[in-house]
mmCIF file of C-alpha atoms in Angstrom:
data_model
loop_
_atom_site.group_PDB
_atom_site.id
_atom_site.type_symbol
_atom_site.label_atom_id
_atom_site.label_comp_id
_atom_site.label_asym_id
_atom_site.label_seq_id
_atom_site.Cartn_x
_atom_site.Cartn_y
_atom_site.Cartn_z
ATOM 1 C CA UNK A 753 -63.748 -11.140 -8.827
ATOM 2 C CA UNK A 754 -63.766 -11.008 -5.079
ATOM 3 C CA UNK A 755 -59.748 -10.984 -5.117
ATOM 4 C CA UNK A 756 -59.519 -8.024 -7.796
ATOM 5 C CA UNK A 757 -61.803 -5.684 -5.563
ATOM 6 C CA UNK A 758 -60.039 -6.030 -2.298
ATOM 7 C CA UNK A 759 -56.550 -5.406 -3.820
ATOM 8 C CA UNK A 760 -58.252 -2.127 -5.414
ATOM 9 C CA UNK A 761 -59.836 -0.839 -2.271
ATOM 10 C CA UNK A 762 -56.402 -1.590 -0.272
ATOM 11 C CA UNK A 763 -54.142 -0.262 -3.605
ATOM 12 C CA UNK A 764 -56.569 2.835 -3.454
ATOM 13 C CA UNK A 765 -55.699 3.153 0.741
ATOM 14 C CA UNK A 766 -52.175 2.343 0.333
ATOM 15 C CA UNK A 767 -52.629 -0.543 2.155
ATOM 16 C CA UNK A 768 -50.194 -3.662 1.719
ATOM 17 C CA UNK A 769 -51.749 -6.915 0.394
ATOM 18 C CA UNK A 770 -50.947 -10.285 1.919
ATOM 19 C CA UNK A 771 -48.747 -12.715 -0.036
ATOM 20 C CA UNK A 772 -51.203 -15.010 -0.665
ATOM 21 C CA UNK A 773 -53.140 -12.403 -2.581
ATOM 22 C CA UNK A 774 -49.854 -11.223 -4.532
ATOM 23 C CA UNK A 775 -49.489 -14.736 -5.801
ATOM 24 C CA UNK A 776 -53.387 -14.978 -6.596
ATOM 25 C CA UNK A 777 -52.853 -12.265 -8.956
ATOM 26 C CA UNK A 778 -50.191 -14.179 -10.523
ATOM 27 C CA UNK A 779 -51.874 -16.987 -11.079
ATOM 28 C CA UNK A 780 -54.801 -16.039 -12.682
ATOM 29 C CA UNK A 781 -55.957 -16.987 -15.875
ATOM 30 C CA UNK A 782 -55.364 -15.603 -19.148
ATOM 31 C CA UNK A 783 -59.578 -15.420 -19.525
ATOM 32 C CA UNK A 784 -59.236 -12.519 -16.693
ATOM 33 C CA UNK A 785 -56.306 -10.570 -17.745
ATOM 34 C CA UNK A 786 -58.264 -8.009 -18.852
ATOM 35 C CA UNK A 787 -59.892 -7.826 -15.364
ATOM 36 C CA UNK A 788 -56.527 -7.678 -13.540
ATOM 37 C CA UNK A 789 -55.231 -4.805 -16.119
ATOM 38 C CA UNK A 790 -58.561 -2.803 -15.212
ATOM 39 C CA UNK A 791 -58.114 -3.361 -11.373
ATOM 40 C CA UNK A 792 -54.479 -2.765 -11.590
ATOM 41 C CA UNK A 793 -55.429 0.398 -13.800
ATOM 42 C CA UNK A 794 -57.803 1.817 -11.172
ATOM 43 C CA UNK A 795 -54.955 1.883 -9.002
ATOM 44 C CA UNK A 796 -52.380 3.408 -11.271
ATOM 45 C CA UNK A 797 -54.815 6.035 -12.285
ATOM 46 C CA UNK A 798 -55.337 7.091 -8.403
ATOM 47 C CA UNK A 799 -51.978 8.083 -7.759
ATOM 48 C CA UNK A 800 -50.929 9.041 -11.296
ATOM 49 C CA UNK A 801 -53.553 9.672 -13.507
ATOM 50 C CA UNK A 802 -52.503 8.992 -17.103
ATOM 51 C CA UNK A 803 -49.327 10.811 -17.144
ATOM 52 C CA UNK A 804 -46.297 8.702 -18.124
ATOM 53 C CA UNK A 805 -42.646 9.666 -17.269
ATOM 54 C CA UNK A 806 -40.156 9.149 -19.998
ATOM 55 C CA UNK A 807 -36.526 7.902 -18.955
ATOM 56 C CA UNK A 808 -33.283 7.653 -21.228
ATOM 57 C CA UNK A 809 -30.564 5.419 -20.391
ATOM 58 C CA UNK A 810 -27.198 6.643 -21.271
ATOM 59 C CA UNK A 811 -24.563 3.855 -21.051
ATOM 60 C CA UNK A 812 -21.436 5.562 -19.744
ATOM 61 C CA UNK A 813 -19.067 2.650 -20.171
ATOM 62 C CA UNK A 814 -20.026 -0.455 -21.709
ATOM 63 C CA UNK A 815 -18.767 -3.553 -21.219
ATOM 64 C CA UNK A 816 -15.707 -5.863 -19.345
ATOM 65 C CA UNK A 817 -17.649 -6.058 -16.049
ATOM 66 C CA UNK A 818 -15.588 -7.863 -13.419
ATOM 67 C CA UNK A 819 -19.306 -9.088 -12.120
ATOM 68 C CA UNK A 820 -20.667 -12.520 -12.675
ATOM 69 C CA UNK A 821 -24.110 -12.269 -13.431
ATOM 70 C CA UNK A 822 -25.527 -14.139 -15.086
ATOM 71 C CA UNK A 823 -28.378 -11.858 -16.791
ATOM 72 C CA UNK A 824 -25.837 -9.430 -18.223
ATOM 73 C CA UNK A 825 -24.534 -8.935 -21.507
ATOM 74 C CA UNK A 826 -21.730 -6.900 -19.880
ATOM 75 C CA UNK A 827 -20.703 -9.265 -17.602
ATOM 76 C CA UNK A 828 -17.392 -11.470 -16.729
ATOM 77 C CA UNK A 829 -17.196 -13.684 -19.448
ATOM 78 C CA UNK A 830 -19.789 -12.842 -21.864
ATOM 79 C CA UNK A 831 -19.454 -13.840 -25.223
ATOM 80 C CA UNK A 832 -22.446 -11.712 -26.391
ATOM 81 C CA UNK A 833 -21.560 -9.338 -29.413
ATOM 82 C CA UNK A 834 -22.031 -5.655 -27.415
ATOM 83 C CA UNK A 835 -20.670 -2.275 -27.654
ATOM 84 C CA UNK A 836 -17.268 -2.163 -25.667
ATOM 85 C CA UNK A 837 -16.321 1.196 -24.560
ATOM 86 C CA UNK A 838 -14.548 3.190 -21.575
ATOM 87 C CA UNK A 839 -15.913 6.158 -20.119
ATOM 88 C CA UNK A 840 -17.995 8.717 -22.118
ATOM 89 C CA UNK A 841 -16.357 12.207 -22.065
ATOM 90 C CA UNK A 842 -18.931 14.366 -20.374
ATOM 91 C CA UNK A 843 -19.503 16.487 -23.194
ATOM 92 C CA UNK A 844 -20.389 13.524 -25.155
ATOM 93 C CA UNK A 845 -22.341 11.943 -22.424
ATOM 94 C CA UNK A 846 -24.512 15.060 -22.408
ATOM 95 C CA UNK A 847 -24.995 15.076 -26.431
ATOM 96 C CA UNK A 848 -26.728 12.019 -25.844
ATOM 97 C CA UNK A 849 -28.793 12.915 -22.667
ATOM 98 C CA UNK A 850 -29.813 15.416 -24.956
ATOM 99 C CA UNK A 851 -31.214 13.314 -27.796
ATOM 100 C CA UNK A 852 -34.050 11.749 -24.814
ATOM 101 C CA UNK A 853 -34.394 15.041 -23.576
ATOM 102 C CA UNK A 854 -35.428 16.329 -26.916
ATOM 103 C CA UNK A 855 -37.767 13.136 -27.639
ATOM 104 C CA UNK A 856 -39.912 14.138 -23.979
ATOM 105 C CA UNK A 857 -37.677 12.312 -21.638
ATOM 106 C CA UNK A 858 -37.388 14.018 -18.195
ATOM 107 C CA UNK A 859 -35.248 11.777 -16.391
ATOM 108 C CA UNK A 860 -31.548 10.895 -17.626
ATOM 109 C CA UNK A 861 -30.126 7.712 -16.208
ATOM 110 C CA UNK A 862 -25.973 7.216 -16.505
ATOM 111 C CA UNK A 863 -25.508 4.348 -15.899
ATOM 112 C CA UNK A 864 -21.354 2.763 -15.980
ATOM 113 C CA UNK A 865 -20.709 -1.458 -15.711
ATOM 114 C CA UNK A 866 -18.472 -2.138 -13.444
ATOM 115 C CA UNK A 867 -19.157 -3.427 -9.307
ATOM 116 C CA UNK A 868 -18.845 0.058 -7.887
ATOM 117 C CA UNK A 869 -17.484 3.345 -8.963
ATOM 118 C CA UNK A 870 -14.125 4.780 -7.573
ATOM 119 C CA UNK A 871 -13.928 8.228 -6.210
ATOM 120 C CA UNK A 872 -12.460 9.291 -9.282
ATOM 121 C CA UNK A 873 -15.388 7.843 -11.175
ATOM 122 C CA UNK A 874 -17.378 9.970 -8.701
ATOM 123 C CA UNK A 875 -15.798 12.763 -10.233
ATOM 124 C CA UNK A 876 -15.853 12.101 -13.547
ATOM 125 C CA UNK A 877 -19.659 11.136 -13.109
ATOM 126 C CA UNK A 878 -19.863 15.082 -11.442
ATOM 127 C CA UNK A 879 -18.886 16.349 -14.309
ATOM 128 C CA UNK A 880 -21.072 14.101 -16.504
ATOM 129 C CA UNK A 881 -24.297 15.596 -13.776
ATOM 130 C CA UNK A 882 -22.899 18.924 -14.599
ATOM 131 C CA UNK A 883 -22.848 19.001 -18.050
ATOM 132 C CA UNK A 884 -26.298 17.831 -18.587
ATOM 133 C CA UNK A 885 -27.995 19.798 -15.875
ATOM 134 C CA UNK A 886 -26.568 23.015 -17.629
ATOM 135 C CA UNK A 887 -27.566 22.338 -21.064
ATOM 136 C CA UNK A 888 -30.878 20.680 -20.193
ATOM 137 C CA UNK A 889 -33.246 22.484 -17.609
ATOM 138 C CA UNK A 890 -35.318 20.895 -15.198
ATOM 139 C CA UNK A 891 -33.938 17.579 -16.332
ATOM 140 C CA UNK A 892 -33.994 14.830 -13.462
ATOM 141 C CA UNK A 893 -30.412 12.742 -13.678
ATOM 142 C CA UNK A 894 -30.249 9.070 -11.593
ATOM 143 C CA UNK A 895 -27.154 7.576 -11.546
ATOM 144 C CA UNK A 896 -26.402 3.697 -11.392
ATOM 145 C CA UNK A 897 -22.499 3.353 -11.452
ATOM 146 C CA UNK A 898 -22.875 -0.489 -9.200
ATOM 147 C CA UNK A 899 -22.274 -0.973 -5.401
ATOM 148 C CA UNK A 900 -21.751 2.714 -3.086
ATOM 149 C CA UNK A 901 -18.824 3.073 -0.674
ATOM 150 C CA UNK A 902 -19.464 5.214 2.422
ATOM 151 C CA UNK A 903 -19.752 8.759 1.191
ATOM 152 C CA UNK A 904 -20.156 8.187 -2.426
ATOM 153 C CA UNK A 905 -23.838 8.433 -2.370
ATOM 154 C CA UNK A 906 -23.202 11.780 -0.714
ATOM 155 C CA UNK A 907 -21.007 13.184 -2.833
ATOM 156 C CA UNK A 908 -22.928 12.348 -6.045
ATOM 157 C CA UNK A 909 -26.358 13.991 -4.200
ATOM 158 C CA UNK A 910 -23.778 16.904 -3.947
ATOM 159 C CA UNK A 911 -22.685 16.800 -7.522
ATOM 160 C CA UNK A 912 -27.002 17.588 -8.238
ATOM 161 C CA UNK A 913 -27.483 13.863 -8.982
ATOM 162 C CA UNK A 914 -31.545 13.074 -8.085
ATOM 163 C CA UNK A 915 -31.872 9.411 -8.125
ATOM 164 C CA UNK A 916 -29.758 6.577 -7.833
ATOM 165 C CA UNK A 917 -30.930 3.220 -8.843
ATOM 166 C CA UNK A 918 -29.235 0.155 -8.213
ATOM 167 C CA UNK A 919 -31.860 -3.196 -8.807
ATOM 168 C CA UNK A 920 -32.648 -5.789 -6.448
ATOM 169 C CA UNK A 921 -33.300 -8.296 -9.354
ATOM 170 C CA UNK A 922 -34.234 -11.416 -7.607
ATOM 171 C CA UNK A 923 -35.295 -12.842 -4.549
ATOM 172 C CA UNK A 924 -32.994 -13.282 -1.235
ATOM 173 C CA UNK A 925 -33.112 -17.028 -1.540
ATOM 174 C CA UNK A 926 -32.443 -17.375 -5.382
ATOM 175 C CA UNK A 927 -30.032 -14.190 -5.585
ATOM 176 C CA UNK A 928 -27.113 -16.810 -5.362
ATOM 177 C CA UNK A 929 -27.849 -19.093 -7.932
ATOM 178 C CA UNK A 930 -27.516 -15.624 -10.208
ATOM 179 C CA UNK A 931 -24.473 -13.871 -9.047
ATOM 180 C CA UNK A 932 -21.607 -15.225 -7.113
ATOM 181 C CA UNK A 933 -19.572 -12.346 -6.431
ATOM 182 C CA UNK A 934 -21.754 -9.811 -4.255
ATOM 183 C CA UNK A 935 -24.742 -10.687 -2.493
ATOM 184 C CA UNK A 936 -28.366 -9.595 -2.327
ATOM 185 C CA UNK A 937 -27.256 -7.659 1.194
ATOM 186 C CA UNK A 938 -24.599 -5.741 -0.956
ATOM 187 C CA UNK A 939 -27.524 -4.610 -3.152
ATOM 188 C CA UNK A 940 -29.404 -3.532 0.203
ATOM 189 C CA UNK A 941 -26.787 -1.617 1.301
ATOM 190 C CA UNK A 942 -26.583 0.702 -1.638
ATOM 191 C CA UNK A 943 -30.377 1.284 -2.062
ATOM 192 C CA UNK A 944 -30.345 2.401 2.119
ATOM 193 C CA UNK A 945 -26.766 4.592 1.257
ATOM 194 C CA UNK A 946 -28.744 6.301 -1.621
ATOM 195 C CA UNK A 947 -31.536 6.638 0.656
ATOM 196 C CA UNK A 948 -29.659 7.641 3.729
ATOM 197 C CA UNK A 949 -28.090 10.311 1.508
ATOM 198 C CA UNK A 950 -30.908 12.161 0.803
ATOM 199 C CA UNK A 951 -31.035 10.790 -3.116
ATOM 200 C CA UNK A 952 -34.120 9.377 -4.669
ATOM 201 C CA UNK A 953 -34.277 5.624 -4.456
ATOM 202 C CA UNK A 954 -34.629 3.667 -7.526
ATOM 203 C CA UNK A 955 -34.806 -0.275 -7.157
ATOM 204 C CA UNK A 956 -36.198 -3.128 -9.368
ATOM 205 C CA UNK A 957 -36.912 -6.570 -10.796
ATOM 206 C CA UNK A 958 -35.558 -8.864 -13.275
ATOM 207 C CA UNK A 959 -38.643 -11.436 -14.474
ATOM 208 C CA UNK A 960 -37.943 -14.476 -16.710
ATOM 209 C CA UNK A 961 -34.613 -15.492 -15.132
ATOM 210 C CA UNK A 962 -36.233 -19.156 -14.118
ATOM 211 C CA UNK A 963 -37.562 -17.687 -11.119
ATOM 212 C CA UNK A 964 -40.726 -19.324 -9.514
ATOM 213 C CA UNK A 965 -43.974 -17.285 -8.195
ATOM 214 C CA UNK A 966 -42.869 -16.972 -4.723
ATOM 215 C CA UNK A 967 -39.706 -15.647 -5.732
ATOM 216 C CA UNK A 968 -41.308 -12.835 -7.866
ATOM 217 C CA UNK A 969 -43.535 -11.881 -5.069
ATOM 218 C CA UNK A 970 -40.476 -12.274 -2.082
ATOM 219 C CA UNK A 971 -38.490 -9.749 -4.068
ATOM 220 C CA UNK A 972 -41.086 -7.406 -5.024
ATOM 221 C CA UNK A 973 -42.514 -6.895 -1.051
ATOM 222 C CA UNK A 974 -38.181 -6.708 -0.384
ATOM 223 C CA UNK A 975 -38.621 -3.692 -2.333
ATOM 224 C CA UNK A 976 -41.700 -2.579 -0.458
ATOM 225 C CA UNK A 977 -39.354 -2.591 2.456
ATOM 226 C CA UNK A 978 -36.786 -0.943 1.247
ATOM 227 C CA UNK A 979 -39.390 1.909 -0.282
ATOM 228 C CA UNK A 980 -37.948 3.269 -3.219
ATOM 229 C CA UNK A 981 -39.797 6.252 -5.236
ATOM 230 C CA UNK A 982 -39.017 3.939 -8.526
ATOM 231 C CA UNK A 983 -39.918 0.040 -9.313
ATOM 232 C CA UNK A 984 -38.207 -0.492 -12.866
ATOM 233 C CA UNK A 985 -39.497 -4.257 -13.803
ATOM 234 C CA UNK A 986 -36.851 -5.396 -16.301
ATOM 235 C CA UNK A 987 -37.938 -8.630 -18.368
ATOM 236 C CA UNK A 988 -35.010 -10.822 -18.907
ATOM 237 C CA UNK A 989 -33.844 -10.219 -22.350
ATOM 238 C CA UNK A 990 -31.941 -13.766 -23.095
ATOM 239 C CA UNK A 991 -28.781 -12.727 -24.997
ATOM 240 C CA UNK A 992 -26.735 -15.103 -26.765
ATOM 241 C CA UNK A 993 -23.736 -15.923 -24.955
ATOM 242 C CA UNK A 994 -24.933 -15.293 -21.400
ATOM 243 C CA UNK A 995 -25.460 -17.949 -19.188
ATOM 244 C CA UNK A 996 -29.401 -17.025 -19.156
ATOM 245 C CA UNK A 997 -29.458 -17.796 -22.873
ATOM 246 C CA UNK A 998 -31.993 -20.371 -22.961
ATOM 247 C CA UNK A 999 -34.801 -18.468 -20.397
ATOM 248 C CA UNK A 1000 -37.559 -17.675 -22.871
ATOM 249 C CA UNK A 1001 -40.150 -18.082 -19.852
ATOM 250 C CA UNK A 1002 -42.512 -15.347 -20.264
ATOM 251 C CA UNK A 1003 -45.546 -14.550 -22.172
ATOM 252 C CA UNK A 1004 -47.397 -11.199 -22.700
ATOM 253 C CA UNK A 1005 -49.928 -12.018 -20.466
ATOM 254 C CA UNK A 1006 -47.061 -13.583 -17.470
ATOM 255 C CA UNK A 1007 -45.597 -9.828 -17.822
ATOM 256 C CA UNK A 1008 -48.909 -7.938 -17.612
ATOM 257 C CA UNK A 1009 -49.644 -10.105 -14.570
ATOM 258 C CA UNK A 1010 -46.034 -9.368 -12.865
ATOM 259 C CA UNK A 1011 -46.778 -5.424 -13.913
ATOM 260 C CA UNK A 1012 -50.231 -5.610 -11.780
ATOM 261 C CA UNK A 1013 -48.519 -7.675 -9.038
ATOM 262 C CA UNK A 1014 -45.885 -5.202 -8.602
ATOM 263 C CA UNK A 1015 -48.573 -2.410 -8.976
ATOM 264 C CA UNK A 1016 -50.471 -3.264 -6.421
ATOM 265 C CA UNK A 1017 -47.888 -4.135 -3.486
ATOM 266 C CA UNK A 1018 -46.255 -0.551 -4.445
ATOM 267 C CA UNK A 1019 -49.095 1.364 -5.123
ATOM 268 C CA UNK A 1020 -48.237 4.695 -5.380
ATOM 269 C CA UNK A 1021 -44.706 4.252 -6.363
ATOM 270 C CA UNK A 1022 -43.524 5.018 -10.409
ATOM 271 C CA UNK A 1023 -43.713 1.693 -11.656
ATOM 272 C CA UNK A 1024 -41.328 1.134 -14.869
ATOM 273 C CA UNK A 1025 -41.654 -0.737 -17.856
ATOM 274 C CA UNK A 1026 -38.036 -1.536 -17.924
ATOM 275 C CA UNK A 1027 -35.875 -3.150 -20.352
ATOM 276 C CA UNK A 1028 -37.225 -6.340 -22.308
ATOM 277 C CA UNK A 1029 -40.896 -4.864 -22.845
ATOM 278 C CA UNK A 1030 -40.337 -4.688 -26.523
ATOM 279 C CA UNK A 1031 -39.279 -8.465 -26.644
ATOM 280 C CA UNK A 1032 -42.081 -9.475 -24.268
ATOM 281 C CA UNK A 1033 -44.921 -7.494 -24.390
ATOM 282 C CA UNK A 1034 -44.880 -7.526 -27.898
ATOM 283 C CA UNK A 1035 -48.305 -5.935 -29.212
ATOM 284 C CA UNK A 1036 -49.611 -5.737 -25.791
ATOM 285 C CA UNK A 1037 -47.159 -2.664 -24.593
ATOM 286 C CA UNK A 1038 -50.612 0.037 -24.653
ATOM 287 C CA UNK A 1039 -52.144 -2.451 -22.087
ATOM 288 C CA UNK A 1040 -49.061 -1.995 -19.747
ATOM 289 C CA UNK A 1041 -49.255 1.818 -19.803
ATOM 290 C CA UNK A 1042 -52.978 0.999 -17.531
ATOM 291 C CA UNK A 1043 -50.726 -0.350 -15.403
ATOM 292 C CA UNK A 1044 -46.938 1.086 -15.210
ATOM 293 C CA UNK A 1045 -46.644 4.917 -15.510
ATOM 294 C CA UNK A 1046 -43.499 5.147 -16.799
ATOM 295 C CA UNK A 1047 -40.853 3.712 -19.311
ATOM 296 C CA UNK A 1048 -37.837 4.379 -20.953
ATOM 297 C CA UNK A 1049 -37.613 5.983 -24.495
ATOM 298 C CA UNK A 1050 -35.214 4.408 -27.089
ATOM 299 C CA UNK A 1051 -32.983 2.263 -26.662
ATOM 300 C CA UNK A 1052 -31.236 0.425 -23.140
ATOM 301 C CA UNK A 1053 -28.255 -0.488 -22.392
ATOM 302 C CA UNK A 1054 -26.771 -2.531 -24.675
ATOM 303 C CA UNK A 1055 -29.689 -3.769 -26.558
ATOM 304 C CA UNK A 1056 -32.112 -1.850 -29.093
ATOM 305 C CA UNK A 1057 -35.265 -0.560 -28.041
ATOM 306 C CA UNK A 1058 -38.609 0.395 -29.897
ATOM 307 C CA UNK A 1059 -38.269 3.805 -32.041
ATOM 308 C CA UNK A 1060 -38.688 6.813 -30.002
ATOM 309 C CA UNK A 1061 -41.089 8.534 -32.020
ATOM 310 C CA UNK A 1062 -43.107 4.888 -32.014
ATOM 311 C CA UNK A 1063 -43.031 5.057 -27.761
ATOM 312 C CA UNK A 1064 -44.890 8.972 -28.214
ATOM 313 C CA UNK A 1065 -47.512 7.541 -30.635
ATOM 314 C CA UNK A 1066 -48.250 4.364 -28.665
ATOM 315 C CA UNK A 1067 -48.681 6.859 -25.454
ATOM 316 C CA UNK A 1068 -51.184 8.986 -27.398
ATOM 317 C CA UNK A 1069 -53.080 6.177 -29.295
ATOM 318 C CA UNK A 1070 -53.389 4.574 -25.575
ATOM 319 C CA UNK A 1071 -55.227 8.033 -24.160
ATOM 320 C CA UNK A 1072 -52.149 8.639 -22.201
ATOM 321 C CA UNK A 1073 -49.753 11.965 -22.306
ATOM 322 C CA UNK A 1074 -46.195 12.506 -21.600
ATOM 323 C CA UNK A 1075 -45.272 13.863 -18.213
ATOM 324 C CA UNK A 1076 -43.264 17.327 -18.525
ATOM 325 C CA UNK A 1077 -40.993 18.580 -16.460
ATOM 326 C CA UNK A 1078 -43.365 20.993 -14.777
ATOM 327 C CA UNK A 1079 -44.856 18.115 -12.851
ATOM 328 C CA UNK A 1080 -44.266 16.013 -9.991
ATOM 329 C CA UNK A 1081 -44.150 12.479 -10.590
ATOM 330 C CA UNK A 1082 -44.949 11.435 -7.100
ATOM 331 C CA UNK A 1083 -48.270 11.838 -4.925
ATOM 332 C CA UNK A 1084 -47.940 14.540 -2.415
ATOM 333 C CA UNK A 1085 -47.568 12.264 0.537
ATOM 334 C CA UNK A 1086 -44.653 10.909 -1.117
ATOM 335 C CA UNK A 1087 -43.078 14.674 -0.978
ATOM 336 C CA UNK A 1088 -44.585 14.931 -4.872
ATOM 337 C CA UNK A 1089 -46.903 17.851 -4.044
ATOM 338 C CA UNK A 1090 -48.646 17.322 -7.522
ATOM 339 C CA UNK A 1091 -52.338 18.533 -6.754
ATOM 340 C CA UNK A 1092 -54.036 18.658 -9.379
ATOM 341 C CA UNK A 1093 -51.864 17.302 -11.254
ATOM 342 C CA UNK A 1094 -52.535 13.775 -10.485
ATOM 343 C CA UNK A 1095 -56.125 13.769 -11.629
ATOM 344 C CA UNK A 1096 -56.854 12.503 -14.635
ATOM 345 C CA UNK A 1097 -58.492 15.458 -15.524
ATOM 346 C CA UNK A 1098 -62.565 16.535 -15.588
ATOM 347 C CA UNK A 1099 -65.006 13.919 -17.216
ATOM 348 C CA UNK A 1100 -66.594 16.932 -19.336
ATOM 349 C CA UNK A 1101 -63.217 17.864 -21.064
ATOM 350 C CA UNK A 1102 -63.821 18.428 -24.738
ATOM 351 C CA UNK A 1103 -62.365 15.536 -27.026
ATOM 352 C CA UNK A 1104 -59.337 16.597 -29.017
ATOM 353 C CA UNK A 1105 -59.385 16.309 -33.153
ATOM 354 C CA UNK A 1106 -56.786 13.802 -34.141
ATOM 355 C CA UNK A 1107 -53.680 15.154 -35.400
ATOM 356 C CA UNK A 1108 -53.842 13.794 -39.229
ATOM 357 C CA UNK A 1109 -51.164 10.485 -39.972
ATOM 358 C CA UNK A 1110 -50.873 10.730 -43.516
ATOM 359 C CA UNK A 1111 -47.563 9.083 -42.539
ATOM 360 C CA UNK A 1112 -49.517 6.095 -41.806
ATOM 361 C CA UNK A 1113 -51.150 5.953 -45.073
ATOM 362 C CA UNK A 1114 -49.030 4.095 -47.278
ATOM 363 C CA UNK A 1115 -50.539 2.992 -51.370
ATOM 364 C CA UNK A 1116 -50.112 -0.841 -52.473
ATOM 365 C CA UNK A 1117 -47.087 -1.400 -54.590
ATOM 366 C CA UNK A 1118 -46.956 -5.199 -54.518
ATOM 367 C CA UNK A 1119 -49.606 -8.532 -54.699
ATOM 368 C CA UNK A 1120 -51.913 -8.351 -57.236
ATOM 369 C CA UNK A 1121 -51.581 -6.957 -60.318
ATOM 370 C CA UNK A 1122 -47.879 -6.335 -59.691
ATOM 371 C CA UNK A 1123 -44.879 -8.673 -60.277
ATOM 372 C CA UNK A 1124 -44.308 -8.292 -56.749
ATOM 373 C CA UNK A 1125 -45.146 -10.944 -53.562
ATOM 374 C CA UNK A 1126 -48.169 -9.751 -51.667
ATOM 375 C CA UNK A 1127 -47.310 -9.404 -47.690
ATOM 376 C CA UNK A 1128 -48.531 -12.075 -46.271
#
């Protein structure tokens, strides 16, 4: 396919594709999916190789958001059933940091509801920084604590925080129709603060909220503009008693397409399989990893995720491997340095003997000859 080989050759010089051919992509058909993961892989597998960066989400406070929208379980109104809670003590806060750490995760996220943190939350988040980074070496910690005053950004790249993501979500046009009290400019402003600060920018999608092609594709080159290190691409996950209830608009194959869209506008950015992948890519996660190289482990922010253990096993089974802490996520001419480190390795490496599963072997105890329904 004509369009699949000119978004590799620019993908592979970094080069920005036109709109036209960023909505192309999404509207292929399901009979070349397969095509568009492989192109989108050749891409990933450039600037990344087949490492995959593990991220765990710790929710500092849950809950009673003052914000309006209407994606979020935590938001002003919500009737869905979550985990309320104030502020994590940091101690606590870094017990759980250290359950992801322990399961391969090298970047923490802390993230708090709320529109913006107050200087005392600054603090207390300090602390929070603190605490991990002293129990947990070489451990990368973003923080996402809502909208930045002047300074804040500042003082939490002072308090050793890395990153600091704060999502885009939808387009410019549509970003009203979502939330009503902040704007899509607000959202700007805090991804340039971060920025401006000296702190890794992390800044994503939401897909599934109703949105059409062209938004999807407006938001996603807003991004490009805004050049964050991270793209996490969230897949609306419709909770009951949120306004977005009802949105059960994607497929597995709608998300794999979004995945290689985004891939290929940011091509040498870490692309994340955000939250929702479990509910929407279903059985077709291991084709995601040849596109996104990186995810989060566990479970997100107020909803379940997919085991931990089962996130390590689908990484292996795909011929991918964790990425430790010893390497640099980004290309070198994104300030990554990684070398060598973002080959794939040599063709003539020797094949590693599977570890045995006998987990995985389990013997019949119901359907025939037992009193027992068979499963099926």
């Amino acid at each position: 396919m004509d369009l699949l080989n000119t978004l590799v050759d620019k993908g592979l010089r970094r080069e920005l594709p036109s709109r036209e051919e960023a909505l192309a992509v999404l509207a292929t058909s399901d009979d070349d999916l397969l095509d568009v993961v492989a192109a989108a892989g050749k891409v990933r597998r450039k600037w990344f190789g087949r490492r995959v960066k593990l991220n765990y989400l710790v929710n500092l406070k849950s809950g009673l958001c003052p914000e309006d929208c209407s994606y979020c379980s935590q938001r002003l109104g919500s009737k869905a059933e979550i985990l309320k809670y104030t502020w994590l003590k940091p101690d606590d806060a870094s017990k759980a940091a250290a359950a992801g750490v322990a399961g391969g995760a090298k970047r923490v996220c802390l993230v708090a509801s709320g529109r913006g943190p107050t200087d005392k939350d600054v603090d207390r988040v300090a602390r929070t920084i603190d605490a991990i980074k002293s129990q947990n070496e070489g451990v990368e910690v973003c923080a996402c604590l809502g909208l930045l005053s002047d300074g804040q950004a500042e003082r939490l790249r002072g308090a050793g925080a890395d990153a600091y993501n704060h999502n885009l979500n939808t387009s410019e046009a549509t970003y009203g129709d979502i939330t009503t009290t902040h704007t899509y400019a607000d959202r700007v402003d805090t991804v340039q603060k971060a920025h401006a600060a000296g702190l890794s920018a992390c800044s994503g999608l939401i897909a599934g909220m109703g949105e059409s092609d062209a938004d999807l594709v407006d938001v996603v080159y807003g991004l490009r503009d805004l050049d964050p290190d991270s793209v996490p691409v969230n897949f609306l996950i419709p909770f009951e008693g949120t306004p977005l209830a009802k949105e059960w608009n994607l497929t597995p194959q709608r998300c794999l397409r979004i995945l290689a869209m985004v891939r290929f506008v940011c091509p040498d950015v870490e692309v994340r399989i955000a939250g929702g992948r479990e509910v929407h890519l279903r059985a077709m996660q291991p084709l995601a990893l040849h596109i996104a190289n990186s995810i989060f482990l566990g479970d997100y922010l107020t909803s379940e995720g997919q085991a931990g253990r089962a996130d390590l096993d689908m990484i292996a089974d795909a011929g991918f491997e964790v990425e430790g802490t010893d390497q640099v996520t980004l290309p070198e001419h994104r300030g990554g340095g990684c070398g060598s480190v973002c080959a794939s390795g040599p063709a003539d490496a020797p094949a590693e003997v599977p570890e045995a599963r006998t987990d995985l072997v389990a013997v019949r105890r119901r359907g025939a000859g037992t009193d027992l329904a068979p499963n099926a």
